[in-house]
Amino acid sequence: MVSCDIQEGLGNKMGHQCCRKQKVKRGLWSPEEDEKLIKYITIHGHGSWSSVPNLAGLERCGKSCRLRWINYLRPDLKRGSITAKEERIIVDTHRILGNKWAQIAKHLPGRTDNEVKNFWNSCIKKKLIAQGLDPNTHNLLSTNYKHNNNNDAWKLSYHSHQQPTSTFTVNSQISDISSMVMKAPPIPFPMIPLAPDTNPPLSHEFSSILTYEYQNPRTQAFLESTASQSSIGSVPIFSSTSHPSEFGMLDESCMWAGGYDPTQSIIPEKKQPEQQVGIEKITSHELTSAGQNMDASFETSNFDFDFDFVESTLLPCGMYYNQSPIDQLAWDSWALQEKKNDCCGNDTNISPHRNKV
DNA sequence: AATAGGCACAACCGCGATAGT
DNA sequence: CACTATCGCGGTTGTGCCTAT
């Protein structure tokens, strides 16, 4: 093991700039070194990391000290295995953020980006692949009907590059999503703006979303703070309670799409879908048929949901992706509600409506 | 018991961003 | 404005442990 040897030549050749000026030790840290670093930083703080090694009496470069402190010695680090809940958060946030490990780690108090990254590469990645999901896109990998031996169910799947899975997850653990930027849908869809005067009535689900939206003071504050900004491309979400619809900022286009007039505070009365003009009724059966790959975890948890909604010919892409991926959020939320109703045996007459393309 | 392979995790490297001069 | 130092992040590598053969 070379780790405890002083790597003079290596340090000069490959080390960081700060390391070139001095002899540096590389490799694993000894308990003595840890103790020196802890003692120094506890008393003095790190200040400039480049000066820490000298002041702390370590033959390390500042960068190495910084990493050791951040990833291992910091007192607020949580040790031990990643919990199932944390794993869930990692998957959820990764789906939205991609390999932004530092940002993902911010949602896991006491965990470092390195830890999250390692866990992803060693564990979650394999799990997703085993489930037939592309760990990069979270989309399905294969093109064929694929038999799932575990639950004896057939799944309809697509190449991830052929069809986007409209996937979004809201996790109640995530309390600071306002900084998240949702990946744009991989395939551009036609924009079908709805004129306000021809809007369909708002469905119960949409009214639910919006009601919760405005009941949430933090979201309201966020709305106000971003009122002048375009929300396209960014997905500010809020989710602090277990209610599935208590999330999301629906931008104006989405509100119009949902039949809600954002300029009015009144939520329109719901109507039967059949009464609506130009709106395609989609029953829960059709939806279920279309979304064969609904994540099983949904059924085992209450609202910490993960709803993979597969686009298919039954659900042609229309305003779903209209203008903003945020629309997708609303639809996923609706689907969740629908699924929940199905699970609970609730009989609801409310169906979502979608513009035909 | 020896060895190879897999795995988890710590540590390193390179690069871009930012701050200071 | 240009240059340099430093920081922070993501990708990659290396090490040691565990397990199967």
CSV table of C-alpha atoms (C1' of nucleotides) in Angstrom, one decimal:
chain,number,residue,atom,x,y,z
A,1,MET,CA,0.0,0.0,0.0
A,2,VAL,CA,1.5,3.3,-1.1
A,3,SER,CA,-0.9,5.4,0.8
A,4,CYS,CA,1.3,6.0,3.8
A,5,ASP,CA,4.4,6.7,1.9
A,6,ILE,CA,5.5,10.2,1.2
A,7,GLN,CA,5.2,10.6,-2.5
A,8,GLU,CA,7.7,13.2,-3.3
A,9,GLY,CA,8.0,12.6,-7.0
A,10,LEU,CA,4.3,11.9,-7.4
A,11,GLY,CA,3.5,15.0,-5.4
A,12,ASN,CA,5.6,17.2,-7.6
A,13,LYS,CA,4.3,15.6,-10.8
A,14,MET,CA,0.7,15.1,-10.2
A,15,GLY,CA,-0.3,16.9,-7.0
A,16,HIS,CA,-2.3,20.1,-6.6
A,17,GLN,CA,-0.5,23.3,-7.1
A,18,CYS,CA,-0.3,23.9,-3.4
A,19,CYS,CA,1.3,20.5,-3.0
A,20,ARG,CA,4.1,21.1,-5.4
A,21,LYS,CA,5.7,23.4,-3.0
A,22,GLN,CA,6.0,21.0,-0.3
A,23,LYS,CA,6.4,17.3,0.6
A,24,VAL,CA,2.9,15.9,0.8
A,25,LYS,CA,1.6,12.6,2.0
A,26,ARG,CA,-1.0,10.8,0.0
A,27,GLY,CA,-3.4,8.0,0.6
A,28,LEU,CA,-5.3,7.0,3.7
A,29,TRP,CA,-5.2,9.2,6.7
A,30,SER,CA,-3.8,7.8,9.9
A,31,PRO,CA,-5.6,8.4,13.2
A,32,GLU,CA,-2.8,10.7,14.3
A,33,GLU,CA,-3.3,12.9,11.3
A,34,ASP,CA,-7.1,12.9,11.9
A,35,GLU,CA,-6.5,14.0,15.4
A,36,LYS,CA,-4.2,16.8,14.4
A,37,LEU,CA,-6.7,18.1,11.8
A,38,ILE,CA,-9.6,17.9,14.2
A,39,LYS,CA,-7.8,19.6,16.9
A,40,TYR,CA,-6.6,22.4,14.7
A,41,ILE,CA,-10.0,23.1,13.0
A,42,THR,CA,-11.9,22.8,16.2
A,43,ILE,CA,-9.8,25.5,17.7
A,44,HIS,CA,-9.0,27.7,14.8
A,45,GLY,CA,-11.4,26.9,12.0
A,46,HIS,CA,-10.1,26.0,8.7
A,47,GLY,CA,-9.7,29.5,7.3
A,48,SER,CA,-7.6,29.1,4.1
A,49,TRP,CA,-7.3,25.4,3.5
A,50,SER,CA,-3.9,25.9,1.9
A,51,SER,CA,-2.5,27.1,5.1
A,52,VAL,CA,-4.1,24.4,7.2
A,53,PRO,CA,-1.5,21.7,6.7
A,54,ASN,CA,1.4,23.9,7.9
A,55,LEU,CA,-0.5,25.3,10.8
A,56,ALA,CA,-1.8,21.9,11.8
A,57,GLY,CA,1.5,20.2,11.4
A,58,LEU,CA,0.4,17.9,8.6
A,59,GLU,CA,2.3,16.7,5.6
A,60,ARG,CA,-0.7,17.0,3.5
A,61,CYS,CA,-1.9,19.4,0.9
A,62,GLY,CA,-4.7,21.8,1.8
A,63,LYS,CA,-7.0,20.1,-0.6
A,64,SER,CA,-6.5,16.8,1.0
A,65,CYS,CA,-7.2,18.3,4.4
A,66,ARG,CA,-10.4,19.9,3.2
A,67,LEU,CA,-11.6,16.6,1.7
A,68,ARG,CA,-10.8,14.7,4.8
A,69,TRP,CA,-12.6,17.2,7.0
A,70,ILE,CA,-15.7,17.5,4.7
A,71,ASN,CA,-16.1,13.9,3.9
A,72,TYR,CA,-15.0,12.2,7.1
A,73,LEU,CA,-14.1,14.3,10.2
A,74,ARG,CA,-16.8,17.0,10.2
A,75,PRO,CA,-18.7,16.6,13.5
A,76,ASP,CA,-22.1,16.9,11.9
A,77,LEU,CA,-21.7,13.9,9.7
A,78,LYS,CA,-24.1,11.1,10.0
A,79,ARG,CA,-22.3,7.7,10.1
A,80,GLY,CA,-23.8,4.4,9.2
A,81,SER,CA,-25.6,3.0,6.3
A,82,ILE,CA,-27.9,5.0,4.0
A,83,THR,CA,-31.4,4.3,5.1
A,84,ALA,CA,-34.3,3.3,2.9
A,85,LYS,CA,-35.7,6.8,3.3
A,86,GLU,CA,-32.5,8.4,2.3
A,87,GLU,CA,-32.1,6.1,-0.6
A,88,ARG,CA,-35.5,7.2,-1.8
A,89,ILE,CA,-34.6,10.8,-1.6
A,90,ILE,CA,-31.4,10.2,-3.5
A,91,VAL,CA,-33.3,8.4,-6.3
A,92,ASP,CA,-36.0,11.1,-6.4
A,93,THR,CA,-33.6,14.0,-6.5
A,94,HIS,CA,-31.3,12.3,-8.9
A,95,ARG,CA,-34.2,11.9,-11.3
A,96,ILE,CA,-34.6,15.6,-11.3
A,97,LEU,CA,-31.1,16.9,-10.8
A,98,GLY,CA,-29.0,14.2,-12.5
A,99,ASN,CA,-25.5,13.7,-11.2
A,100,LYS,CA,-25.5,16.9,-9.1
A,101,TRP,CA,-24.2,15.1,-6.0
A,102,ALA,CA,-23.6,18.1,-4.0
A,103,GLN,CA,-27.1,19.3,-4.5
A,104,ILE,CA,-28.5,15.9,-3.8
A,105,ALA,CA,-26.5,15.7,-0.6
A,106,LYS,CA,-28.0,19.0,0.6
A,107,HIS,CA,-31.3,17.1,1.0
A,108,LEU,CA,-29.6,14.6,3.2
A,109,PRO,CA,-28.4,16.1,6.4
A,110,GLY,CA,-25.2,14.6,7.6
A,111,ARG,CA,-24.4,13.0,4.3
A,112,THR,CA,-21.7,14.1,1.9
A,113,ASP,CA,-21.7,14.4,-1.8
A,114,ASN,CA,-19.0,11.8,-2.0
A,115,GLU,CA,-21.1,9.4,0.1
A,116,VAL,CA,-24.1,9.9,-2.0
A,117,LYS,CA,-22.1,9.4,-5.1
A,118,ASN,CA,-20.5,6.2,-3.9
A,119,PHE,CA,-23.8,4.9,-2.8
A,120,TRP,CA,-25.4,5.7,-6.1
A,121,ASN,CA,-22.6,4.0,-8.1
A,122,SER,CA,-22.4,1.0,-5.9
A,123,CYS,CA,-26.0,0.3,-5.0
A,124,ILE,CA,-28.8,2.4,-6.5
A,125,LYS,CA,-27.4,2.2,-10.0
A,126,LYS,CA,-27.5,-1.5,-10.0
A,127,LYS,CA,-31.0,-1.6,-8.5
A,128,LEU,CA,-32.3,0.6,-11.3
A,129,ILE,CA,-30.6,-1.4,-14.0
A,130,ALA,CA,-32.1,-4.6,-12.4
A,131,GLN,CA,-35.5,-2.9,-12.7
A,132,GLY,CA,-34.9,-2.2,-16.3
A,133,LEU,CA,-34.4,1.5,-15.8
A,134,ASP,CA,-31.6,3.6,-17.2
A,135,PRO,CA,-29.9,5.0,-14.2
A,136,ASN,CA,-29.0,8.2,-16.1
A,137,THR,CA,-32.5,9.0,-17.4
A,138,HIS,CA,-34.7,6.8,-15.1
A,139,ASN,CA,-36.4,5.7,-18.3
A,140,LEU,CA,-37.0,2.2,-19.3
A,141,LEU,CA,-34.2,0.5,-21.1
A,142,SER,CA,-35.6,-2.2,-23.4
A,143,THR,CA,-38.0,-2.0,-26.3
A,144,ASN,CA,-39.9,-5.2,-25.8
A,145,TYR,CA,-42.5,-6.5,-23.6
A,146,LYS,CA,-40.6,-7.8,-20.8
A,147,HIS,CA,-41.6,-10.4,-18.3
A,148,ASN,CA,-41.0,-9.6,-14.7
A,149,ASN,CA,-40.4,-12.8,-12.9
A,150,ASN,CA,-40.8,-11.2,-9.5
A,151,ASN,CA,-44.4,-10.2,-9.7
A,152,ASP,CA,-45.4,-12.2,-12.6
A,153,ALA,CA,-46.5,-9.2,-14.5
A,154,TRP,CA,-45.9,-8.1,-18.0
A,155,LYS,CA,-44.5,-4.7,-18.5
A,156,LEU,CA,-44.6,-2.5,-21.5
A,157,SER,CA,-41.4,-0.7,-22.0
A,158,TYR,CA,-39.7,1.5,-24.4
A,159,HIS,CA,-36.3,2.6,-25.4
A,160,SER,CA,-35.5,5.5,-23.3
A,161,HIS,CA,-34.5,7.5,-26.4
A,162,GLN,CA,-37.7,6.7,-28.1
A,163,GLN,CA,-40.3,7.8,-25.7
A,164,PRO,CA,-39.9,10.0,-22.7
A,165,THR,CA,-41.4,8.7,-19.6
A,166,SER,CA,-43.1,11.5,-17.9
A,167,THR,CA,-41.7,10.9,-14.5
A,168,PHE,CA,-41.8,13.1,-11.6
A,169,THR,CA,-41.6,12.4,-8.0
A,170,VAL,CA,-42.3,14.5,-5.0
A,171,ASN,CA,-40.9,13.4,-1.8
A,172,SER,CA,-42.0,14.9,1.5
A,173,GLN,CA,-38.5,14.9,2.7
A,174,ILE,CA,-37.5,17.4,0.2
A,175,SER,CA,-37.9,20.8,1.7
A,176,ASP,CA,-35.8,23.0,-0.5
A,177,ILE,CA,-36.6,22.2,-4.0
A,178,SER,CA,-36.9,25.7,-5.2
A,179,SER,CA,-33.4,25.5,-6.5
A,180,MET,CA,-34.1,22.4,-8.5
A,181,VAL,CA,-34.2,22.6,-12.2
A,182,MET,CA,-36.1,20.0,-14.0
A,183,LYS,CA,-34.7,18.4,-17.0
A,184,ALA,CA,-36.5,19.5,-20.1
A,185,PRO,CA,-38.6,16.9,-21.8
A,186,PRO,CA,-36.3,15.0,-24.1
A,187,ILE,CA,-38.6,15.4,-27.1
A,188,PRO,CA,-40.2,18.7,-28.0
A,189,PHE,CA,-43.9,18.7,-28.1
A,190,PRO,CA,-46.3,21.0,-29.9
A,191,MET,CA,-47.5,23.9,-28.0
A,192,ILE,CA,-51.2,24.1,-27.8
A,193,PRO,CA,-52.1,27.1,-25.8
A,194,LEU,CA,-55.6,27.3,-24.6
A,195,ALA,CA,-57.5,30.5,-24.8
A,196,PRO,CA,-58.9,31.4,-21.4
A,197,ASP,CA,-62.5,31.7,-22.6
A,198,THR,CA,-62.4,28.1,-24.0
A,199,ASN,CA,-60.9,26.6,-21.0
A,200,PRO,CA,-62.4,23.4,-19.7
A,201,PRO,CA,-63.7,23.5,-16.2
A,202,LEU,CA,-61.2,22.7,-13.6
A,203,SER,CA,-61.2,19.2,-12.4
A,204,HIS,CA,-61.5,18.3,-8.8
A,205,GLU,CA,-57.9,17.2,-8.9
A,206,PHE,CA,-56.7,20.5,-10.2
A,207,SER,CA,-58.7,22.4,-7.8
A,208,SER,CA,-57.2,20.3,-5.1
A,209,ILE,CA,-53.7,21.1,-6.3
A,210,LEU,CA,-54.3,24.8,-6.5
A,211,THR,CA,-56.2,24.9,-3.2
A,212,TYR,CA,-53.3,23.3,-1.4
A,213,GLU,CA,-50.9,25.4,-3.4
A,214,TYR,CA,-52.3,28.6,-2.1
A,215,GLN,CA,-52.9,27.3,1.4
A,216,ASN,CA,-49.2,26.8,1.7
A,217,PRO,CA,-47.6,30.0,2.9
A,218,ARG,CA,-44.1,29.1,1.9
A,219,THR,CA,-45.2,28.3,-1.6
A,220,GLN,CA,-47.2,31.4,-1.7
A,221,ALA,CA,-44.1,33.4,-0.6
A,222,PHE,CA,-42.2,31.7,-3.3
A,223,LEU,CA,-44.8,32.5,-5.9
A,224,GLU,CA,-44.7,36.1,-4.9
A,225,SER,CA,-40.9,36.2,-5.0
A,226,THR,CA,-40.8,34.7,-8.4
A,227,ALA,CA,-43.9,36.3,-9.9
A,228,SER,CA,-41.9,38.4,-12.3
A,229,GLN,CA,-39.7,35.5,-13.5
A,230,SER,CA,-40.4,33.0,-16.1
A,231,SER,CA,-40.9,29.6,-14.5
A,232,ILE,CA,-40.4,27.6,-17.7
A,233,GLY,CA,-37.7,25.2,-17.1
A,234,SER,CA,-37.5,25.6,-13.5
A,235,VAL,CA,-39.7,23.7,-11.2
A,236,PRO,CA,-40.2,25.2,-7.9
A,237,ILE,CA,-41.9,22.6,-5.7
A,238,PHE,CA,-42.9,22.6,-2.2
A,239,SER,CA,-43.8,19.5,-0.3
A,240,SER,CA,-43.9,19.5,3.4
A,241,THR,CA,-46.8,17.4,4.3
A,242,SER,CA,-48.0,14.1,3.2
A,243,HIS,CA,-50.7,15.3,0.9
A,244,PRO,CA,-49.7,14.4,-2.6
A,245,SER,CA,-51.1,17.5,-4.1
A,246,GLU,CA,-49.3,19.9,-1.9
A,247,PHE,CA,-46.6,20.6,-4.2
A,248,GLY,CA,-45.5,22.4,-7.1
A,249,MET,CA,-45.8,25.8,-8.6
A,250,LEU,CA,-48.1,25.7,-11.5
A,251,ASP,CA,-47.2,28.5,-13.8
A,252,GLU,CA,-49.8,30.4,-15.7
A,253,SER,CA,-49.8,28.2,-18.8
A,254,CYS,CA,-50.3,25.2,-16.6
A,255,MET,CA,-53.1,26.8,-14.8
A,256,TRP,CA,-54.8,27.7,-18.0
A,257,ALA,CA,-54.2,24.2,-19.2
A,258,GLY,CA,-55.9,22.9,-16.1
A,259,GLY,CA,-58.8,25.1,-16.7
A,260,TYR,CA,-57.9,27.4,-13.9
A,261,ASP,CA,-57.8,31.1,-14.4
A,262,PRO,CA,-54.7,32.3,-12.6
A,263,THR,CA,-56.0,35.8,-12.7
A,264,GLN,CA,-59.0,34.8,-10.6
A,265,SER,CA,-58.9,33.4,-7.1
A,266,ILE,CA,-62.1,31.4,-7.7
A,267,ILE,CA,-61.7,27.8,-8.5
A,268,PRO,CA,-64.4,26.8,-11.0
A,269,GLU,CA,-66.8,24.1,-10.2
A,270,LYS,CA,-66.1,20.7,-11.4
A,271,LYS,CA,-68.1,19.2,-14.2
A,272,GLN,CA,-68.5,15.8,-15.6
A,273,PRO,CA,-65.8,15.2,-18.2
A,274,GLU,CA,-68.4,14.2,-20.8
A,275,GLN,CA,-69.7,17.7,-20.7
A,276,GLN,CA,-66.5,19.2,-21.7
A,277,VAL,CA,-65.8,20.3,-25.2
A,278,GLY,CA,-62.7,19.3,-26.9
A,279,ILE,CA,-61.4,17.3,-24.0
A,280,GLU,CA,-60.6,13.7,-24.1
A,281,LYS,CA,-61.8,11.7,-21.2
A,282,ILE,CA,-59.2,9.4,-19.9
A,283,THR,CA,-60.5,6.8,-17.5
A,284,SER,CA,-58.4,5.3,-14.8
A,285,HIS,CA,-58.5,2.1,-16.7
A,286,GLU,CA,-56.9,3.7,-19.7
A,287,LEU,CA,-54.5,5.5,-17.6
A,288,THR,CA,-53.5,2.3,-15.9
A,289,SER,CA,-53.1,0.6,-19.3
A,290,ALA,CA,-50.9,3.3,-20.5
A,291,GLY,CA,-48.8,3.4,-17.4
A,292,GLN,CA,-48.0,-0.2,-17.0
A,293,ASN,CA,-44.8,0.6,-15.3
A,294,MET,CA,-46.2,2.5,-12.3
A,295,ASP,CA,-43.7,2.2,-9.6
A,296,ALA,CA,-44.7,-0.5,-7.1
A,297,SER,CA,-43.5,1.6,-4.3
A,298,PHE,CA,-46.4,3.8,-4.8
A,299,GLU,CA,-48.7,1.1,-3.7
A,300,THR,CA,-46.8,0.5,-0.5
A,301,SER,CA,-46.5,3.9,0.7
A,302,ASN,CA,-49.1,6.5,1.3
A,303,PHE,CA,-48.0,9.7,-0.4
A,304,ASP,CA,-44.3,9.4,-0.7
A,305,PHE,CA,-45.0,8.6,-4.3
A,306,ASP,CA,-43.1,7.7,-7.3
A,307,PHE,CA,-45.2,7.7,-10.3
A,308,ASP,CA,-43.7,6.6,-13.6
A,309,PHE,CA,-46.2,7.6,-16.2
A,310,VAL,CA,-45.4,6.1,-19.5
A,311,GLU,CA,-46.5,7.9,-22.6
A,312,SER,CA,-48.2,5.7,-25.1
A,313,THR,CA,-50.7,5.9,-27.9
A,314,LEU,CA,-53.5,6.0,-25.4
A,315,LEU,CA,-52.0,9.1,-24.0
A,316,PRO,CA,-50.9,11.2,-27.0
A,317,CYS,CA,-48.7,14.0,-26.1
A,318,GLY,CA,-50.4,17.3,-26.2
A,319,MET,CA,-50.5,20.0,-23.8
A,320,TYR,CA,-49.1,17.7,-21.3
A,321,TYR,CA,-45.7,19.1,-22.3
A,322,ASN,CA,-47.3,22.3,-23.4
A,323,GLN,CA,-44.9,25.2,-22.7
A,324,SER,CA,-43.6,23.9,-19.6
A,325,PRO,CA,-42.7,20.6,-18.0
A,326,ILE,CA,-44.6,21.8,-15.0
A,327,ASP,CA,-47.8,20.7,-16.7
A,328,GLN,CA,-46.5,17.2,-16.4
A,329,LEU,CA,-46.3,17.8,-12.7
A,330,ALA,CA,-50.0,18.4,-12.5
A,331,TRP,CA,-50.8,15.4,-14.6
A,332,ASP,CA,-48.7,13.2,-12.5
A,333,SER,CA,-50.4,14.5,-9.5
A,334,TRP,CA,-53.7,13.8,-10.9
A,335,ALA,CA,-52.6,10.3,-11.8
A,336,LEU,CA,-51.5,9.8,-8.3
A,337,GLN,CA,-54.8,10.8,-7.0
A,338,GLU,CA,-56.6,8.6,-9.4
A,339,LYS,CA,-54.4,5.7,-8.5
A,340,LYS,CA,-54.9,6.4,-4.8
A,341,ASN,CA,-58.7,6.4,-5.3
A,342,ASP,CA,-58.4,3.1,-7.2
A,343,CYS,CA,-56.3,1.6,-4.4
A,344,CYS,CA,-58.7,2.7,-1.8
A,345,GLY,CA,-61.7,1.6,-3.7
A,346,ASN,CA,-63.0,5.1,-4.0
A,347,ASP,CA,-65.4,5.6,-6.9
A,348,THR,CA,-64.8,8.9,-8.4
A,349,ASN,CA,-66.5,10.4,-11.4
A,350,ILE,CA,-63.7,12.8,-11.9
A,351,SER,CA,-61.4,12.2,-14.8
A,352,PRO,CA,-58.6,14.2,-16.1
A,353,HIS,CA,-59.0,15.9,-19.4
A,354,ARG,CA,-56.4,16.3,-22.0
A,355,ASN,CA,-56.4,18.2,-25.2
A,356,LYS,CA,-56.2,16.1,-28.2
A,357,VAL,CA,-53.2,16.7,-30.4
B,1,DA,C1',-5.9,-22.7,3.2
B,2,DA,C1',-5.2,-20.1,-0.9
B,3,DT,C1',-6.7,-17.2,-4.4
B,4,DA,C1',-9.6,-14.6,-7.5
B,5,DG,C1',-13.3,-11.6,-8.0
B,6,DG,C1',-16.6,-8.4,-6.3
B,7,DC,C1',-17.8,-4.7,-3.5
B,8,DA,C1',-17.8,-0.5,-0.6
B,9,DC,C1',-15.7,3.4,0.4
B,10,DA,C1',-11.9,6.7,1.0
B,11,DA,C1',-9.0,9.4,-1.5
B,12,DC,C1',-7.2,11.6,-5.6
B,13,DC,C1',-7.4,14.2,-10.0
B,14,DG,C1',-8.8,17.5,-13.3
B,15,DC,C1',-11.5,21.2,-14.4
B,16,DG,C1',-14.4,25.2,-14.0
B,17,DA,C1',-15.9,29.0,-11.1
B,18,DT,C1',-14.8,32.6,-8.1
B,19,DA,C1',-12.1,35.9,-5.4
B,20,DG,C1',-8.2,38.6,-4.8
B,21,DT,C1',-4.4,41.3,-6.5
C,1,DC,C1',-8.5,43.4,-17.8
C,2,DA,C1',-5.2,39.7,-16.8
C,3,DC,C1',-3.2,36.7,-13.9
C,4,DT,C1',-3.0,33.7,-9.9
C,5,DA,C1',-4.6,31.3,-6.0
C,6,DT,C1',-8.2,28.9,-4.0
C,7,DC,C1',-12.4,26.5,-3.6
C,8,DG,C1',-15.9,23.2,-4.9
C,9,DC,C1',-17.6,19.7,-7.7
C,10,DG,C1',-17.9,15.4,-10.5
C,11,DG,C1',-15.4,11.6,-12.3
C,12,DT,C1',-12.2,8.1,-11.4
C,13,DT,C1',-8.9,5.2,-9.1
C,14,DG,C1',-6.9,2.6,-5.3
C,15,DT,C1',-7.3,-0.1,-1.1
C,16,DG,C1',-8.9,-3.4,1.9
C,17,DC,C1',-12.5,-6.5,3.2
C,18,DC,C1',-15.6,-10.2,2.2
C,19,DT,C1',-17.2,-14.2,-0.2
C,20,DA,C1',-17.2,-17.8,-3.5
C,21,DT,C1',-14.5,-21.3,-5.5
